[in-house]
Short mmCIF file of C-alpha atoms in Angstrom, two decimals:
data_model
loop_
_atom_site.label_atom_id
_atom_site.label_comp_id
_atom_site.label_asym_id
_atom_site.label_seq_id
_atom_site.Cartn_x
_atom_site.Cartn_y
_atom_site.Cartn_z
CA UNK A 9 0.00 0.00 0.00
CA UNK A 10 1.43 3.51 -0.88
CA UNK A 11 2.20 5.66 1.95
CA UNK A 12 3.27 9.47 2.45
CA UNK A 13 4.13 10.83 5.82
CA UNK A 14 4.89 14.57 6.00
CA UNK A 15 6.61 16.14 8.82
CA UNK A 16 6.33 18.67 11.04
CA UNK A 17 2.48 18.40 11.18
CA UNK A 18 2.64 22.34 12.31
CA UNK A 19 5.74 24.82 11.61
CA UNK A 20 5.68 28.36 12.37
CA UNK A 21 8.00 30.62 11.06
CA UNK A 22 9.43 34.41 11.47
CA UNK A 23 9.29 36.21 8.23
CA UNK A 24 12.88 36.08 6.89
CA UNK A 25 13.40 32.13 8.76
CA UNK A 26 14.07 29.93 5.83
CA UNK A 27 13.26 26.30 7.02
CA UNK A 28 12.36 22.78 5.06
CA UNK A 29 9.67 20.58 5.04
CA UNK A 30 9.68 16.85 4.78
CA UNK A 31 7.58 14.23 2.67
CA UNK A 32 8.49 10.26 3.35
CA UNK A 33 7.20 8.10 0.64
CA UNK A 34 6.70 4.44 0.24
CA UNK A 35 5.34 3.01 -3.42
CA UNK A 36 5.70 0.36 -5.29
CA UNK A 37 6.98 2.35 -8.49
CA UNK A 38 6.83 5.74 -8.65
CA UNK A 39 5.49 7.50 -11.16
CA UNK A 40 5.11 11.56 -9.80
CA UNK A 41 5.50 13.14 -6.98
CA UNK A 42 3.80 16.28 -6.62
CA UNK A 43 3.59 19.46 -4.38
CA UNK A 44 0.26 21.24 -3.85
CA UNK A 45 -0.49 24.53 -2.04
CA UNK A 46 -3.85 24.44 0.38
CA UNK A 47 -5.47 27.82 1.76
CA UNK A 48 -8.43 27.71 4.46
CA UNK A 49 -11.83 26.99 2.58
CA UNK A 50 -9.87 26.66 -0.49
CA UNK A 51 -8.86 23.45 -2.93
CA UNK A 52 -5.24 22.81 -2.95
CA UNK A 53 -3.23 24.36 -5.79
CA UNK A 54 -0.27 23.24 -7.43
CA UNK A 55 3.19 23.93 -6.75
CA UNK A 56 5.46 21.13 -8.46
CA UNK A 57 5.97 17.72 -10.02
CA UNK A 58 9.08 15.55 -9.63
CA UNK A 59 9.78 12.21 -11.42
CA UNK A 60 13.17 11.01 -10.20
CA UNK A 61 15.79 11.11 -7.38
CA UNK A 62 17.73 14.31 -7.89
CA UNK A 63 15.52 15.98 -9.64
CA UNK A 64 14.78 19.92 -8.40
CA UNK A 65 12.50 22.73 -9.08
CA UNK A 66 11.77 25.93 -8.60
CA UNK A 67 8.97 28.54 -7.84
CA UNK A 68 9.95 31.87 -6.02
CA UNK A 69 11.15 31.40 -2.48
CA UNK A 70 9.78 27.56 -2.80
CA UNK A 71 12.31 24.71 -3.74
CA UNK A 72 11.58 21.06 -4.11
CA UNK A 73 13.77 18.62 -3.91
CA UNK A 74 13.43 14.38 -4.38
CA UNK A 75 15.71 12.02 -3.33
CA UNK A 76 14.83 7.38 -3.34
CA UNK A 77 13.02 8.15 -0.51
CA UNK A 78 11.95 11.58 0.54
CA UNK A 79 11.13 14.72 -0.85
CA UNK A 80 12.00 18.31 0.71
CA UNK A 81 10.24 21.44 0.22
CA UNK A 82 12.32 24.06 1.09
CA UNK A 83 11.34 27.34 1.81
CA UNK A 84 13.74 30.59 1.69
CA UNK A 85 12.93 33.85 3.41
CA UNK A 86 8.96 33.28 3.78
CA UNK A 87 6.97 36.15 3.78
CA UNK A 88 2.72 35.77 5.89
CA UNK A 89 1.34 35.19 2.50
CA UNK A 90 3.21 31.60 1.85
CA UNK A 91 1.20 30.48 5.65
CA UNK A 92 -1.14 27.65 4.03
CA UNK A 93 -1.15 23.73 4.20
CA UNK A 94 1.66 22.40 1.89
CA UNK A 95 0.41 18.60 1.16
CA UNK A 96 2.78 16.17 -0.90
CA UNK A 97 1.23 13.11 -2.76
CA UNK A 98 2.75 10.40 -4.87
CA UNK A 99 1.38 8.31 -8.10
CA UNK A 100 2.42 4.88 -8.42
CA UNK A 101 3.58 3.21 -11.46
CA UNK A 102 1.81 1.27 -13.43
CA UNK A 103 -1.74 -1.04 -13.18
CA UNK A 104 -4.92 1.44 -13.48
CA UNK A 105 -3.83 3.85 -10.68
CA UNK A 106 -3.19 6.61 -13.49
CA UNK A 107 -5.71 8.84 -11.71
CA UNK A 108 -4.51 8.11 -8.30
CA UNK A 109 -2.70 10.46 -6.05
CA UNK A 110 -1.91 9.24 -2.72
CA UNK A 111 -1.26 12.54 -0.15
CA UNK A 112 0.36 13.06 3.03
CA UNK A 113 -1.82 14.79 5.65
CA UNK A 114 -0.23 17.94 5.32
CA UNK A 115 2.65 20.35 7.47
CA UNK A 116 0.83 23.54 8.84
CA UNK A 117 2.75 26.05 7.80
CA UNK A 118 2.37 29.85 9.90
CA UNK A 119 4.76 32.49 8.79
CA UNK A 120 4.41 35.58 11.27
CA UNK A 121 5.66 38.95 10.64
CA UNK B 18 -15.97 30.58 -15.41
CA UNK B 19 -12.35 29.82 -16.00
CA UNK B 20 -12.07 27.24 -12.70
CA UNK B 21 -13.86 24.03 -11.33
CA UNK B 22 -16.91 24.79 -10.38
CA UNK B 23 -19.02 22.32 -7.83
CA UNK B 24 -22.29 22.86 -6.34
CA UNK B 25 -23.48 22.96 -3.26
CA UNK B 26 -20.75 24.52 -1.53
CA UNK B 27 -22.51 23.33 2.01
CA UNK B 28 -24.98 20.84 2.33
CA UNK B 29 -26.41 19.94 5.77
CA UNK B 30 -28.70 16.11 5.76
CA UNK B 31 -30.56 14.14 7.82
CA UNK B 32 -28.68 10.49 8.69
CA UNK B 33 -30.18 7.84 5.63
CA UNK B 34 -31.10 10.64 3.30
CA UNK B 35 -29.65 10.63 -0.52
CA UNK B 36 -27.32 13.70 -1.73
CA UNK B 37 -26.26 14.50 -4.53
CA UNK B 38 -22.92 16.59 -5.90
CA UNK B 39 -22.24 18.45 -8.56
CA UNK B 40 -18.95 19.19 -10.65
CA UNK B 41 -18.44 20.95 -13.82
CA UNK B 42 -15.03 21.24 -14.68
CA UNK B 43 -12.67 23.29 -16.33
CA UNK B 44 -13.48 23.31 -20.27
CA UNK B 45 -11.52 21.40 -22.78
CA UNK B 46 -10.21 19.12 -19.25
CA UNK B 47 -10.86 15.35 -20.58
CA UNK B 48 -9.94 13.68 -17.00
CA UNK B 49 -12.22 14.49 -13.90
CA UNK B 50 -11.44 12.99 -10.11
CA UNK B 51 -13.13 13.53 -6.84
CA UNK B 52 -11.71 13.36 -3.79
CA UNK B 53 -12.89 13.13 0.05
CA UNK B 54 -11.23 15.34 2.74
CA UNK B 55 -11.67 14.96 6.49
CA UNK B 56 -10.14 15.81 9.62
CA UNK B 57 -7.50 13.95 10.44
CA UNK B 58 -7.84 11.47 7.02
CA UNK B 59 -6.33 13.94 4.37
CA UNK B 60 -7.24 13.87 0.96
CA UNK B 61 -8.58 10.41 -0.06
CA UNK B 62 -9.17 9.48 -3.46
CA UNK B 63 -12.58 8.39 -4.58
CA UNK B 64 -12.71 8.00 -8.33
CA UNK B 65 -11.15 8.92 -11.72
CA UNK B 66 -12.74 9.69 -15.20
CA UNK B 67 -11.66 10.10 -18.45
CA UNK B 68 -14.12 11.56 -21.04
CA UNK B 69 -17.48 9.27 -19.43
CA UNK B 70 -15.76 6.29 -18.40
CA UNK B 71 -14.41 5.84 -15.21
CA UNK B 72 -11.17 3.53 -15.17
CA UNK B 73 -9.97 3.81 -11.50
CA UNK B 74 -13.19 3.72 -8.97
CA UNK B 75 -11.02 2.02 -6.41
CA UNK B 76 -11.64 4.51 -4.02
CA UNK B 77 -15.53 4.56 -3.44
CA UNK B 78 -15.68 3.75 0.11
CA UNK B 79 -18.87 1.78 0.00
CA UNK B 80 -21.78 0.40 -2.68
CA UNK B 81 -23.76 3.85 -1.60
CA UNK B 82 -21.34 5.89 -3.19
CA UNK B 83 -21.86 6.16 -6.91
CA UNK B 84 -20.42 8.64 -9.23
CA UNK B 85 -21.24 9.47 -13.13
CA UNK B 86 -20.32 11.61 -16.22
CA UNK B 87 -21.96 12.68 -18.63
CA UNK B 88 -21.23 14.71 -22.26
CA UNK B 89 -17.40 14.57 -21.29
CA UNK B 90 -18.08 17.31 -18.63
CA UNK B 91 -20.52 17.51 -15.76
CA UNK B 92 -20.06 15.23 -13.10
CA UNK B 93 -22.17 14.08 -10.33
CA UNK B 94 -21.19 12.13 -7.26
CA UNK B 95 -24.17 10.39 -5.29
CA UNK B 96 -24.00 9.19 -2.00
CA UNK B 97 -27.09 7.27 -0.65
CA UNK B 98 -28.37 6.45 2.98
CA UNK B 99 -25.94 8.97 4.05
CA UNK B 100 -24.26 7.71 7.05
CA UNK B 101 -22.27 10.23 9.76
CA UNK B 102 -19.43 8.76 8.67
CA UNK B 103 -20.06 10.47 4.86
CA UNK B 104 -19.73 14.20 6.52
CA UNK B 105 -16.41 15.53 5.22
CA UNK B 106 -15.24 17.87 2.18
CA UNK B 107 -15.78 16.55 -1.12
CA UNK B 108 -13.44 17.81 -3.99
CA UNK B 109 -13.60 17.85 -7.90
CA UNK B 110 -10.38 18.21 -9.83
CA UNK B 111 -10.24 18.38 -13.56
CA UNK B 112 -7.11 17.87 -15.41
CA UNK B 113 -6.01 17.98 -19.31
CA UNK B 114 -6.11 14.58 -21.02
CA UNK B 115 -3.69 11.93 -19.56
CA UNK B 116 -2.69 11.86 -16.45
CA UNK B 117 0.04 14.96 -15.58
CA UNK B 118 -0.46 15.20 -11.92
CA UNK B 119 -1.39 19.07 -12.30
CA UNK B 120 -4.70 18.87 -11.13
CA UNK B 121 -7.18 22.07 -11.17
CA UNK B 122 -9.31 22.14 -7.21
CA UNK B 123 -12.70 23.14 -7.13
CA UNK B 124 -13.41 24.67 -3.76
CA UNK B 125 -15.48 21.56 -2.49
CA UNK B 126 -18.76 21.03 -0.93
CA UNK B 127 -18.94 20.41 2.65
CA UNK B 128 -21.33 17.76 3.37
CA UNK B 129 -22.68 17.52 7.10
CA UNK B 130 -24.44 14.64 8.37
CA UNK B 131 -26.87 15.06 11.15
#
């Protein structure tokens, strides 16, 4: 069974206090993983997609990184307006799961002025 | 409009009655998904279209939840004999033909069960 753990649940941050967050994954083949962006009373938006360990990219102050394993957002002098729920999710390879994403249950992310 | 679009945006029911949601997604996007939010479960996936047909169902919890599509657009999920258990955020995501990953939120509809 496909799995994604994120980590911290919650982070708060000082405007200016760069910091990471973390996204565990276990699949059977992976096909994507992908970054999405989640205000309050709002349906996440994306950020990123990355298909193999190594891979980066890049949006702004947001980085994403993916290694066998794990993937790392990182986030460099945050400002209030990146506070929101950053959720990762995975696709696995293969069989009919081609409309599958499996997410994390999100970090928490407060950035105060 | 130029988004997903899903209707209601709250709906309150009684325990056992039948609700149904709506989805119209973003035009010219051939694959449609919904997905189930609650506290503390994250985002589950309940089913995937492309154009009518729906390939991937896996994720319908139960044989009360149905979901359908019709004219390569509008899509309704149905839950019957709601149960408690049903109350949660229900979200529609539209996405260009084939599977990218980039999927396109509607805002949900929050579905309370009393």
């Amino acid at each position: 069974e496909d799995q994604v753990t994120q980590s911290p649940e919650a982070l708060r941050l000082q405007e200016g206090e760069s910091s990471s967050l973390n996204c565990s994954y276990t699949v059977s083949g992976l096909r994507g993983l992908f970054w999405y962006r989640q205000d309050p009373g709002k349906g996440p938006e994306f950020l990123f997609t990355l298909y193999s360990a190594g891979e980066e990219k890049e949006k702004e102050r947001l980085k994403a990184t993916l290694t066998k394993k794990e993937s790392f957002l990182h986030i460099t002098a945050p400002k209030p307006e990146d506070s929101a729920t950053y959720l990762c999710a995975v696709q696995a390879a293969g069989g009919t799961s081609y409309g599958k994403l499996t997410f994390g249950q999100g970090t928490i992310l407060t950035v105060h002025p | 409009g130029a988004g997903v679009s899903q209707s209601p945006s709250n709906k309150v029911t009684e325990k056992g009655k039948d609700v149904e949601l709506r989805c119209d997604p973003i035009s010219g996007h051939t694959a449609l998904y919904w997905y189930r939010q609650s506290l503390g479960q994250g985002l589950e996936f309940l089913i995937y279209f492309q154009g009518n047909s729906a390939p991937d169902k896996s994720g319908l919890p139960s044989d009360r939840f149905s979901a359908e599509r019709t004219g390569g657009s509008v899509s309704t999920l149905t839950i019957q004999r709601t149960q408690q258990e049903d109350s949660a955020v229900y979200l529609c995501a539209s996405s260009l033909g084939g599977f990218t990953g980039e999927l396109f939120f509607g805002e949900g509809s929050r579905l309370t069960v009393l």
